[in-house]
Amino acid sequence: MGWRLVTKKGVNLTEVIPGSRIGSIQDYHRHRYKQGIPEGVKDLPPGVALPLESNLAFMNGVSFTKGCYVGQELTARTHHMGVIRKRLVPVQFSVPLPQESIPEGAEILTESGKSAGKFRAGGDELGIALLRLANINEPLCLNVAGDKVKLTASIPEWWPKTASK
């Protein structure tokens, strides 16, 4: 998923990591949207986001041996049953979106108008959305200011190969 480095001011990054470059915060968010990586309450709304749907187990953010955390019982049961119908995935829009033009949790629809999931966050033509795995390969759209904007979803390469089944 790349590197993010915090250093003292004035450090020459190419000496620390050969071939590296300095990026902006927008570069960082674009990269994580492409990879489907959630960050913060906008991507993981408290009381709404489930750890397994948010791919936290793929990133070693969930322990199945440690107990005594909020939601541990439901998370462990869901993991061991192996049935996760929705996941947070990268999405790409057919046109760049105006900043802050999509309300959080906006509904994503299939071509036939059936609910496929919810938009979480994004910028320009990239974002992340919680989508039903059954709808990931279908043509999808989102209503933005009365217009239907087409989007495509993708499975990140870093996911375990069995995760998209």
Tab-separated table of C-alpha atoms in Angstrom:
chain	number	residue	atom	x	y	z
A	1	MET	CA	0.000	0.000	0.000
A	2	GLY	CA	3.003	2.256	-0.095
A	3	TRP	CA	4.809	4.253	2.553
A	4	ARG	CA	4.041	7.303	4.594
A	5	LEU	CA	7.022	8.810	6.359
A	6	VAL	CA	7.200	11.436	9.068
A	7	THR	CA	10.659	12.971	9.522
A	8	LYS	CA	12.350	15.979	10.979
A	9	LYS	CA	12.265	19.063	8.796
A	10	GLY	CA	15.100	19.272	6.284
A	11	VAL	CA	15.772	15.511	6.004
A	12	ASN	CA	16.641	14.428	2.456
A	13	LEU	CA	14.050	11.734	1.733
A	14	THR	CA	15.934	10.255	-1.210
A	15	GLU	CA	18.732	9.375	1.227
A	16	VAL	CA	16.288	7.679	3.602
A	17	ILE	CA	14.293	5.868	0.880
A	18	PRO	CA	15.947	5.819	-2.568
A	19	GLY	CA	13.478	6.569	-5.371
A	20	SER	CA	10.983	8.238	-3.053
A	21	ARG	CA	9.133	11.466	-3.752
A	22	ILE	CA	7.290	14.001	-1.650
A	23	GLY	CA	3.545	13.966	-2.172
A	24	SER	CA	0.709	16.162	-1.011
A	25	ILE	CA	-2.146	15.163	1.275
A	26	GLN	CA	-4.306	14.906	-1.868
A	27	ASP	CA	-1.789	12.412	-3.334
A	28	TYR	CA	-2.042	10.365	-0.147
A	29	HIS	CA	-5.868	10.279	-0.224
A	30	ARG	CA	-5.927	9.433	-3.953
A	31	HIS	CA	-3.559	6.532	-3.292
A	32	ARG	CA	-5.610	5.147	-0.418
A	33	TYR	CA	-8.872	5.515	-2.379
A	34	LYS	CA	-7.292	3.526	-5.256
A	35	GLN	CA	-6.317	0.833	-2.749
A	36	GLY	CA	-9.634	0.891	-0.862
A	37	ILE	CA	-8.077	1.862	2.470
A	38	PRO	CA	-10.403	3.502	5.002
A	39	GLU	CA	-9.231	6.208	7.386
A	40	GLY	CA	-11.091	8.152	10.041
A	41	VAL	CA	-14.750	8.629	10.896
A	42	LYS	CA	-15.847	9.675	7.406
A	43	ASP	CA	-14.742	6.322	5.977
A	44	LEU	CA	-15.583	4.324	9.125
A	45	PRO	CA	-18.655	5.980	10.672
A	46	PRO	CA	-18.942	5.122	14.394
A	47	GLY	CA	-21.809	2.755	15.139
A	48	VAL	CA	-22.257	1.990	11.432
A	49	ALA	CA	-19.010	0.527	10.059
A	50	LEU	CA	-18.332	-3.127	10.803
A	51	PRO	CA	-14.671	-4.206	11.001
A	52	LEU	CA	-14.956	-7.089	8.535
A	53	GLU	CA	-16.952	-5.087	5.972
A	54	SER	CA	-14.287	-2.381	6.265
A	55	ASN	CA	-11.506	-4.903	5.448
A	56	LEU	CA	-9.803	-4.364	8.802
A	57	ALA	CA	-9.094	-8.088	9.164
A	58	PHE	CA	-7.160	-7.962	5.852
A	59	MET	CA	-4.962	-5.237	7.377
A	60	ASN	CA	-4.409	-7.080	10.682
A	61	GLY	CA	-6.677	-4.569	12.427
A	62	VAL	CA	-8.804	-7.277	14.045
A	63	SER	CA	-7.658	-10.011	16.404
A	64	PHE	CA	-9.473	-13.347	16.437
A	65	THR	CA	-7.508	-14.572	19.459
A	66	LYS	CA	-7.831	-11.541	21.755
A	67	GLY	CA	-11.212	-11.106	23.398
A	68	CYS	CA	-12.880	-8.335	25.326
A	69	TYR	CA	-13.344	-5.577	22.771
A	70	VAL	CA	-16.623	-4.009	21.728
A	71	GLY	CA	-18.168	-6.070	18.942
A	72	GLN	CA	-15.694	-8.927	19.372
A	73	GLU	CA	-18.362	-11.625	19.592
A	74	LEU	CA	-20.211	-10.549	16.428
A	75	THR	CA	-16.944	-9.981	14.539
A	76	ALA	CA	-15.538	-13.408	15.456
A	77	ARG	CA	-18.821	-15.205	14.659
A	78	THR	CA	-19.109	-13.474	11.264
A	79	HIS	CA	-15.462	-14.250	10.444
A	80	HIS	CA	-15.751	-17.940	11.290
A	81	MET	CA	-19.044	-18.334	9.396
A	82	GLY	CA	-17.291	-16.803	6.363
A	83	VAL	CA	-20.311	-14.833	5.116
A	84	ILE	CA	-19.563	-11.173	4.451
A	85	ARG	CA	-21.929	-9.738	1.868
A	86	LYS	CA	-20.672	-6.144	1.743
A	87	ARG	CA	-17.184	-4.676	1.646
A	88	LEU	CA	-15.518	-1.298	1.382
A	89	VAL	CA	-14.113	-1.105	-2.155
A	90	PRO	CA	-12.440	1.458	-4.416
A	91	VAL	CA	-14.749	3.187	-6.891
A	92	GLN	CA	-13.982	5.310	-9.931
A	93	PHE	CA	-16.471	7.836	-11.300
A	94	SER	CA	-17.021	8.511	-14.990
A	95	VAL	CA	-16.459	12.257	-14.389
A	96	PRO	CA	-14.582	14.173	-11.677
A	97	LEU	CA	-16.913	15.234	-8.887
A	98	PRO	CA	-17.023	18.710	-7.376
A	99	GLN	CA	-15.486	18.832	-3.866
A	100	GLU	CA	-17.904	17.833	-1.093
A	101	SER	CA	-20.708	17.354	-3.635
A	102	ILE	CA	-21.790	13.922	-2.411
A	103	PRO	CA	-23.433	13.606	0.985
A	104	GLU	CA	-21.959	10.971	3.290
A	105	GLY	CA	-23.830	7.698	2.977
A	106	ALA	CA	-25.370	8.580	-0.404
A	107	GLU	CA	-26.992	5.546	-1.969
A	108	ILE	CA	-25.311	3.810	-4.901
A	109	LEU	CA	-27.729	2.141	-7.289
A	110	THR	CA	-27.578	-0.595	-9.920
A	111	GLU	CA	-28.673	0.148	-13.485
A	112	SER	CA	-32.136	-1.182	-12.621
A	113	GLY	CA	-32.408	1.193	-9.630
A	114	LYS	CA	-31.771	-1.400	-6.932
A	115	SER	CA	-29.655	-0.340	-3.937
A	116	ALA	CA	-26.073	-1.635	-4.233
A	117	GLY	CA	-24.478	0.185	-1.301
A	118	LYS	CA	-23.395	3.508	0.153
A	119	PHE	CA	-20.759	6.062	-0.816
A	120	ARG	CA	-18.298	6.748	2.001
A	121	ALA	CA	-15.662	9.242	0.799
A	122	GLY	CA	-13.788	10.462	-2.232
A	123	GLY	CA	-12.453	13.274	-4.336
A	124	ASP	CA	-12.204	14.059	-8.031
A	125	GLU	CA	-12.915	10.778	-9.833
A	126	LEU	CA	-11.907	8.362	-7.018
A	127	GLY	CA	-13.532	7.212	-3.813
A	128	ILE	CA	-14.479	4.325	-1.590
A	129	ALA	CA	-17.903	2.823	-1.071
A	130	LEU	CA	-19.507	0.064	0.950
A	131	LEU	CA	-20.974	-2.202	-1.740
A	132	ARG	CA	-22.692	-5.553	-1.879
A	133	LEU	CA	-20.183	-7.993	-3.344
A	134	ALA	CA	-22.921	-9.363	-5.628
A	135	ASN	CA	-23.175	-5.937	-7.337
A	136	ILE	CA	-19.479	-5.058	-7.730
A	137	ASN	CA	-19.234	-6.085	-11.399
A	138	GLU	CA	-22.516	-4.422	-12.430
A	139	PRO	CA	-22.907	-0.940	-13.919
A	140	LEU	CA	-23.503	1.374	-10.947
A	141	CYS	CA	-24.514	4.996	-10.520
A	142	LEU	CA	-24.872	7.704	-7.901
A	143	ASN	CA	-27.245	10.671	-7.933
A	144	VAL	CA	-25.268	13.901	-7.731
A	145	ALA	CA	-27.317	17.102	-7.747
A	146	GLY	CA	-30.072	15.414	-9.778
A	147	ASP	CA	-27.698	13.841	-12.314
A	148	LYS	CA	-26.790	10.156	-12.468
A	149	VAL	CA	-23.014	9.721	-12.388
A	150	LYS	CA	-21.748	6.306	-13.465
A	151	LEU	CA	-19.111	4.552	-11.405
A	152	THR	CA	-17.181	1.325	-11.470
A	153	ALA	CA	-16.008	-0.672	-8.489
A	154	SER	CA	-12.931	-2.861	-8.281
A	155	ILE	CA	-11.407	-5.476	-6.018
A	156	PRO	CA	-7.992	-4.322	-4.706
A	157	GLU	CA	-5.048	-6.532	-5.671
A	158	TRP	CA	-3.871	-6.739	-2.053
A	159	TRP	CA	-7.034	-8.555	-0.871
A	160	PRO	CA	-6.740	-12.285	-0.231
A	161	LYS	CA	-7.945	-14.100	-3.373
A	162	THR	CA	-10.831	-15.795	-1.508
A	163	ALA	CA	-12.241	-12.490	-0.201
A	164	SER	CA	-14.286	-11.563	-3.267
A	165	LYS	CA	-16.261	-14.818	-3.286
